[in-house]
Coordinates of C-alpha atoms in Angstrom, one line a residue:
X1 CA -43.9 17.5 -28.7
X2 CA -41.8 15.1 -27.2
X3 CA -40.3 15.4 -24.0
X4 CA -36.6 14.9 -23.3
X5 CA -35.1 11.9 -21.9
X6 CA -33.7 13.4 -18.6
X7 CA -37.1 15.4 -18.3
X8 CA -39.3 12.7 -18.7
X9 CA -37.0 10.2 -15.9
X10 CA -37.6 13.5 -13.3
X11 CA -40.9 13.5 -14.0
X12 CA -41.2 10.1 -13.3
X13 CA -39.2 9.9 -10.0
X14 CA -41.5 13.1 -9.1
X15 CA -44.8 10.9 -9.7
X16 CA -42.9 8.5 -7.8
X17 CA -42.0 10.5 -4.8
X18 CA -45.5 12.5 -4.9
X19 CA -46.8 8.8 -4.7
X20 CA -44.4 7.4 -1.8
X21 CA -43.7 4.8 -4.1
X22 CA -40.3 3.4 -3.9
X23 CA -38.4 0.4 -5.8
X24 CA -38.0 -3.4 -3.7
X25 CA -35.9 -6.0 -4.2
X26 CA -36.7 -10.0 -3.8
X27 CA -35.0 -13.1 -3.3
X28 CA -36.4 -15.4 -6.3
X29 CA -36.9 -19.2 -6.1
X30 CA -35.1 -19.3 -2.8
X31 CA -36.5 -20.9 0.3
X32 CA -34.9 -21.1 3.3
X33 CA -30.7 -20.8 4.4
X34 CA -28.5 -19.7 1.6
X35 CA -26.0 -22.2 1.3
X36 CA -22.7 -21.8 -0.1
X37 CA -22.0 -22.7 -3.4
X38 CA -26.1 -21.6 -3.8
X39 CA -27.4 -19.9 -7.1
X40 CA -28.9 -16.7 -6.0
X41 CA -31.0 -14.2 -7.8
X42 CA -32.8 -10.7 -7.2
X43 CA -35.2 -8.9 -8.6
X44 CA -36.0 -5.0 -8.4
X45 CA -39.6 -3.7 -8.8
X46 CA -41.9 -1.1 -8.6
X47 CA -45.4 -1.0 -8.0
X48 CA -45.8 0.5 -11.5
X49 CA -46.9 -1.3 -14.2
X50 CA -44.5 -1.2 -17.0
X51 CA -42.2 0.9 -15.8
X52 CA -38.6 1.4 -17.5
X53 CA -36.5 -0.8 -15.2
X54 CA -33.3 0.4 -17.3
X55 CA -33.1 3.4 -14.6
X56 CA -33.1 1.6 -12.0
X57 CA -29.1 -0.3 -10.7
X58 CA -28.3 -2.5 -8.1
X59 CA -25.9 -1.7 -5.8
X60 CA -23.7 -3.1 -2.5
X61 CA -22.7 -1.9 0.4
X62 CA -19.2 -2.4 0.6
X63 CA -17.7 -2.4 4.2
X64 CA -14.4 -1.7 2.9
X65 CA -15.1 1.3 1.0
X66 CA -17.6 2.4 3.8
X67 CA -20.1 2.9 0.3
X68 CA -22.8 1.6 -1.8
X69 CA -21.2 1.1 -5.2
X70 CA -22.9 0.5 -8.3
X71 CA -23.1 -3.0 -9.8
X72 CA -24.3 -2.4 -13.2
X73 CA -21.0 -1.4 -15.0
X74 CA -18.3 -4.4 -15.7
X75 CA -15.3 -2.0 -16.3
X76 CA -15.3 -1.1 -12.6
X77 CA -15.7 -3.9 -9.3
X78 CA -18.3 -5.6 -10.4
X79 CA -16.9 -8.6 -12.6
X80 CA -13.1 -8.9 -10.5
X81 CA -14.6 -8.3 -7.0
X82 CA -17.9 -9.0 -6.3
X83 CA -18.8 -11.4 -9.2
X84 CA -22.5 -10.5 -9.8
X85 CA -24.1 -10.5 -13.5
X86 CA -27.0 -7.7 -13.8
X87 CA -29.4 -8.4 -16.8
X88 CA -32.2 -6.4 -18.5
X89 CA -33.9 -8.5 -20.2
X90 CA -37.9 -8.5 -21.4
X91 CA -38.2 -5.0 -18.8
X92 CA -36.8 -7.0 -15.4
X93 CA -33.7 -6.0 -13.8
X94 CA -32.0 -8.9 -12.5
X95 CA -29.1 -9.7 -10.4
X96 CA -27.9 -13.0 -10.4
X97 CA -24.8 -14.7 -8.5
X98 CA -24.0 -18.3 -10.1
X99 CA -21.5 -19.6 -7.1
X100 CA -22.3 -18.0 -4.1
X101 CA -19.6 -17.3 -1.4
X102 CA -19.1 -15.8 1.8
X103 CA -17.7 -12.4 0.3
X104 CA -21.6 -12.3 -1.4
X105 CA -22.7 -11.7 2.4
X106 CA -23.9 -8.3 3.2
X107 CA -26.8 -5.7 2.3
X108 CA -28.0 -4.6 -1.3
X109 CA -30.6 -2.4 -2.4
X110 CA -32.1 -0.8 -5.6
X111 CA -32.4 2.6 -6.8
X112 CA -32.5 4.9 -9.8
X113 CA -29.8 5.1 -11.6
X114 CA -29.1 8.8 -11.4
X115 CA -30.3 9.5 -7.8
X116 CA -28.2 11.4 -5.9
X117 CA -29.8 10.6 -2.4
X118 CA -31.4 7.4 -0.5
X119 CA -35.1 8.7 -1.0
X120 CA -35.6 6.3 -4.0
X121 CA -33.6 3.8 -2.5
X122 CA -35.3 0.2 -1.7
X123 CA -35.2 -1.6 1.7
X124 CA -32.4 -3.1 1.5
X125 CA -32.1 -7.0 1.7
X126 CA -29.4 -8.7 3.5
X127 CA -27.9 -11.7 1.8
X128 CA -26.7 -14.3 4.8
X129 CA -24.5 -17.3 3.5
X130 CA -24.3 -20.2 6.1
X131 CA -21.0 -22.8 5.2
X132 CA -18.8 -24.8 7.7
X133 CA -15.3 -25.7 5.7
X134 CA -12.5 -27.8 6.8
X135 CA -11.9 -28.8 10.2
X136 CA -8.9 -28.3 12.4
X137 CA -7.0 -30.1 15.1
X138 CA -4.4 -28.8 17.1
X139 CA -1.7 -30.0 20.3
X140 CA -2.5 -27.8 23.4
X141 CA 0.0 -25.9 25.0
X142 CA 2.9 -26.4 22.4
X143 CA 4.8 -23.9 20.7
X144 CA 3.8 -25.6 17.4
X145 CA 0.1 -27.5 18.0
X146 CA -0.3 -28.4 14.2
X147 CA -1.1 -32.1 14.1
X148 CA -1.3 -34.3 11.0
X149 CA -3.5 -37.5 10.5
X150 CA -1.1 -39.0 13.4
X151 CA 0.6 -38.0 16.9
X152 CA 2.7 -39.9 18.7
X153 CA 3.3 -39.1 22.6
X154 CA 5.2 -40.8 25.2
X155 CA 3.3 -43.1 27.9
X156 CA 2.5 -41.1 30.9
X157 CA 2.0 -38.0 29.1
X158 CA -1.0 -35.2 29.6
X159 CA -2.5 -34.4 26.1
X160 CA -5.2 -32.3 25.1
X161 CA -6.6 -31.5 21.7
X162 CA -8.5 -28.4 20.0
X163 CA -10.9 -28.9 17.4
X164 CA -11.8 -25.7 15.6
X165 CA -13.6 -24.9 12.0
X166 CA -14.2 -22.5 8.9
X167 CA -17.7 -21.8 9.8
X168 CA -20.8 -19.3 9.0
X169 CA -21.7 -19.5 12.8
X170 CA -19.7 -21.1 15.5
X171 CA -20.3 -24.8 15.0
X172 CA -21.4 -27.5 17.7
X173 CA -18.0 -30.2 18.2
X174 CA -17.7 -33.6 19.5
X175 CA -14.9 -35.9 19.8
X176 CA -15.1 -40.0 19.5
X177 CA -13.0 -42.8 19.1
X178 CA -13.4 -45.5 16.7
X179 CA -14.3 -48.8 18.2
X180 CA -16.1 -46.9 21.1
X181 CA -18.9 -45.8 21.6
X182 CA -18.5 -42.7 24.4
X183 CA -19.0 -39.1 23.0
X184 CA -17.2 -36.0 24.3
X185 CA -19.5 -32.7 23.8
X186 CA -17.1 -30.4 23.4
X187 CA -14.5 -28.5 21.2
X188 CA -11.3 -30.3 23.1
X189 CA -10.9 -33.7 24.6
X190 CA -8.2 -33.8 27.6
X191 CA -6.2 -37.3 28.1
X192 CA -4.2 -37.1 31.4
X193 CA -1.1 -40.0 31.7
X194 CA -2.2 -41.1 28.1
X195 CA -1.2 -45.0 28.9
X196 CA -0.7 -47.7 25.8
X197 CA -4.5 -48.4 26.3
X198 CA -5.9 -44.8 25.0
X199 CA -4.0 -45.7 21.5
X200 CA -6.0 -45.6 18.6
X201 CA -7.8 -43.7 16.5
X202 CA -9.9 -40.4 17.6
X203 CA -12.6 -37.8 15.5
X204 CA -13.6 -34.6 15.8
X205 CA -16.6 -33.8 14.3
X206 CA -18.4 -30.1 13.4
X207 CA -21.5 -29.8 12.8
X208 CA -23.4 -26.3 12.0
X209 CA -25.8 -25.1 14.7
X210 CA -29.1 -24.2 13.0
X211 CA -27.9 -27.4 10.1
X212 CA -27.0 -30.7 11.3
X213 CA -26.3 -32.1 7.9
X214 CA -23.9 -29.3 7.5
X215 CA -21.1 -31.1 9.1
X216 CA -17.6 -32.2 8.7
X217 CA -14.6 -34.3 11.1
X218 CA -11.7 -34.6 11.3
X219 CA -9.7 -38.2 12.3
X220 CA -6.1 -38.2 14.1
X221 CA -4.6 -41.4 15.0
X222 CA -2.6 -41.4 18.1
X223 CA 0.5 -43.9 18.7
X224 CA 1.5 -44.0 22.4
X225 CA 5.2 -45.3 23.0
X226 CA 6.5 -47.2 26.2
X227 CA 9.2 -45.8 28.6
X228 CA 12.2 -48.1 26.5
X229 CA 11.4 -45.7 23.6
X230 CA 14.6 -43.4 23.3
X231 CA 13.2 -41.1 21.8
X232 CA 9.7 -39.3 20.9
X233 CA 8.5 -37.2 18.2
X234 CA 7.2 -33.7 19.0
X235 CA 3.6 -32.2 16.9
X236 CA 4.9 -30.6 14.2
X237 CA 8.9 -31.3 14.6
X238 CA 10.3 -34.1 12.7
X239 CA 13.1 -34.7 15.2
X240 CA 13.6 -35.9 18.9
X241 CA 15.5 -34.3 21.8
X242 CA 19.1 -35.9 21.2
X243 CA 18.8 -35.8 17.7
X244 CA 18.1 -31.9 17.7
X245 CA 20.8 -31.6 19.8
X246 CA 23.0 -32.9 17.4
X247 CA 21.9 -31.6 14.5
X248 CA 22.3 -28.2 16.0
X249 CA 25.3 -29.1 17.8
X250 CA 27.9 -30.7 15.1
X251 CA 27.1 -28.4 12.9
X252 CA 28.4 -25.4 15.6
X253 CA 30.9 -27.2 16.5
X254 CA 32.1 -27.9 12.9
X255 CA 31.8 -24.0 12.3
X256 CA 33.9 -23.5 15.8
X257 CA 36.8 -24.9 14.4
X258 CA 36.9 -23.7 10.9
X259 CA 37.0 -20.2 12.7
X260 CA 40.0 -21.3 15.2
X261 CA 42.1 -22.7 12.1
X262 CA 41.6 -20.1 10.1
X263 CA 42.3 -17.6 13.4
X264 CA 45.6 -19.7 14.0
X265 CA 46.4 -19.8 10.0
X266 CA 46.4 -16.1 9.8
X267 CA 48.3 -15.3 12.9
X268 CA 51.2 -17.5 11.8
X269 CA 51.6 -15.9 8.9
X270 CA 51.2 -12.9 9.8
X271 CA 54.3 -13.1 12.4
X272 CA 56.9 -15.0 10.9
X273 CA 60.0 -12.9 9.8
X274 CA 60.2 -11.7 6.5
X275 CA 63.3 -13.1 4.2
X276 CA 65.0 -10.5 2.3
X277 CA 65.2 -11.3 -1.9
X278 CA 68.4 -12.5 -2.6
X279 CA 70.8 -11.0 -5.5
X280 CA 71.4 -12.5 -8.3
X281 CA 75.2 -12.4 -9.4
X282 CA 76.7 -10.4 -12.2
X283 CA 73.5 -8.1 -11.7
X284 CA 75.6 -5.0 -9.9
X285 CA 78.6 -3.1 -10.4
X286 CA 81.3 -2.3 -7.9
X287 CA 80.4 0.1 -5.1
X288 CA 82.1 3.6 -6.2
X289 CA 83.9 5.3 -3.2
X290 CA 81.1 7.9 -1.7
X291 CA 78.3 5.6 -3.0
X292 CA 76.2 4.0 -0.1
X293 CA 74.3 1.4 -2.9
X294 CA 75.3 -0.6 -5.9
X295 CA 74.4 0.9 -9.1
X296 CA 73.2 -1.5 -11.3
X297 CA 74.4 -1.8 -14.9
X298 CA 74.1 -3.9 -18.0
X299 CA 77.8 -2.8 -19.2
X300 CA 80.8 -4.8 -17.9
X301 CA 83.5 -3.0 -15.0
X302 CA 85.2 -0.9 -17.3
X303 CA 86.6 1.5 -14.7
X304 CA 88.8 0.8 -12.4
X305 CA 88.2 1.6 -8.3
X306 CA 89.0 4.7 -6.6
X307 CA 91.1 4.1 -4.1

């Protein structure tokens, strides 16, 4: 007589238990840093042969929900949030990610499907992405440091650039300028009374600590203008000092008076002396003795006056 289906997965996880046998997970194919953009895939096993990997899942641990959730079932996070595809197929359980990103970082494991605590759980396995994006260069000391692929200062100036970048692991910077062939070591590069000379064309360039051909750079070509320049243009603000001005200013002043005209429009009117309506002729009748108002009619003075 055959056993149930629930029975015969107990009796299994008992052996299993009894045994001290308990499910791993390995990285397959992969040798090495995980880069970004990597294919990745797992594998859960047990040490026994043959065994029905369908009750066995894959799970995360998800920092957010301070869990391990389940990855095996689509309608939940698995296919909008952490974009992993679990397969079955010939008795494997796999888990494979196609594009790997940084929000794949973090720990998984593999356990039966309907344990309720961590004592069939595997070791789990950390997955460690290593990138280094774009690359960013910024004014020091300004209330708006963004800089573009050019910056323009006055001569005589004291300028100092930040490099920074998206990275896996704080990255190793140096700065350069074309034509040159001297190296800065370091994350900013400080040019006190920048003169006409130090024009020219400058790069930052990451690089990933533990990969050097994971780098990137960055190039910003500075302009340096003479003292007879009148005026200069500030990181980030399209405008110089006098021309602010007056684009702030004429437009306030403008608005100033609009306000006073208006003001003096509507006290004028609202002082002058008001003109009574005058009467039209043939309108009234007579005043009657006693009466203190005409009475108005539409029949002609058919009465005489009391006098």
């Amino acid at each position: 007589m055959a056993l149930p289906a629930p029975l015969v997965l107990l009796a299994a996880l008992a052996l299993c238990w009894a045994r001290g046998e308990r499910p791993t997970v390995r990285l397959l194919d992969q040798e090495g840093p995980i880069l970004e953009g990597s294919y990745v895939t797992m594998e859960c096993l047990t040490d026994e042969d043959g065994a029905d990997m369908s009750q066995f899942t894959f799970q995360k641990y998800s920092r957010w929900l301070q869990s391990w959730v389940s990855l095996d079932r689509p309608d939940r996070l698995r296919c909008w949030f952490f974009d992993v595809n679990v397969t079955r197929a010939h008795g494997r359980l796999l888990l494979a990610i196609e594009a790997l990103q940084s929000w794949h970082a973090g720990a998984y494991r593999c356990l039966a499907a309907n344990a309720t605590g961590n004592a069939s759980a595997s070791a789990e396995i950390r997955l460690r992405v290593e990138y280094l994006r774009s690359v960013y260069v910024t004014r020091a000391h300004t209330w708006c440091g963004t800089v573009g692929d050019s910056l323009a200062v006055m001569e005589g100036e004291d300028l100092e650039l930040q490099c920074s970048a998206d990275a896996s692991q704080p990255p190793v910077y140096e700065w350069s300028r074309q034509g040159d062939d001297w190296v800065v070591a370091s994350s900013s590069l400080s040019l006190p009374q920048v003169s006409q000379e130090q024009a020219g064309t400058y790069v930052c360039r990451a690089r990933h600590p533990g990969l050097p051909h994971l780098a990137s750079s960055r190039a910003v070509r500075l302009d340096v203008q003479g003292a007879q320049s009148s005026y200069r243009l500030e990181p980030g603000l399209g405008l110089s000092t006098p021309m602010l001005l007056l684009a702030v200013g004429l437009p306030a002043l403008l608005l100033l008076l609009l306000v006073v005209g208006l003001g003096a429009f509507v006290l004028r009117h609202r002082d002058a002396p008001k003109v009574p309506a005058r009467e039209e002729p043939g309108q009234r009748t007579p005043i009657y003795k006693g009466s203190l108002e005409s009475v108005p009619s539409a029949m002609g003075d058919q009465q005489p006056l009391v006098l």
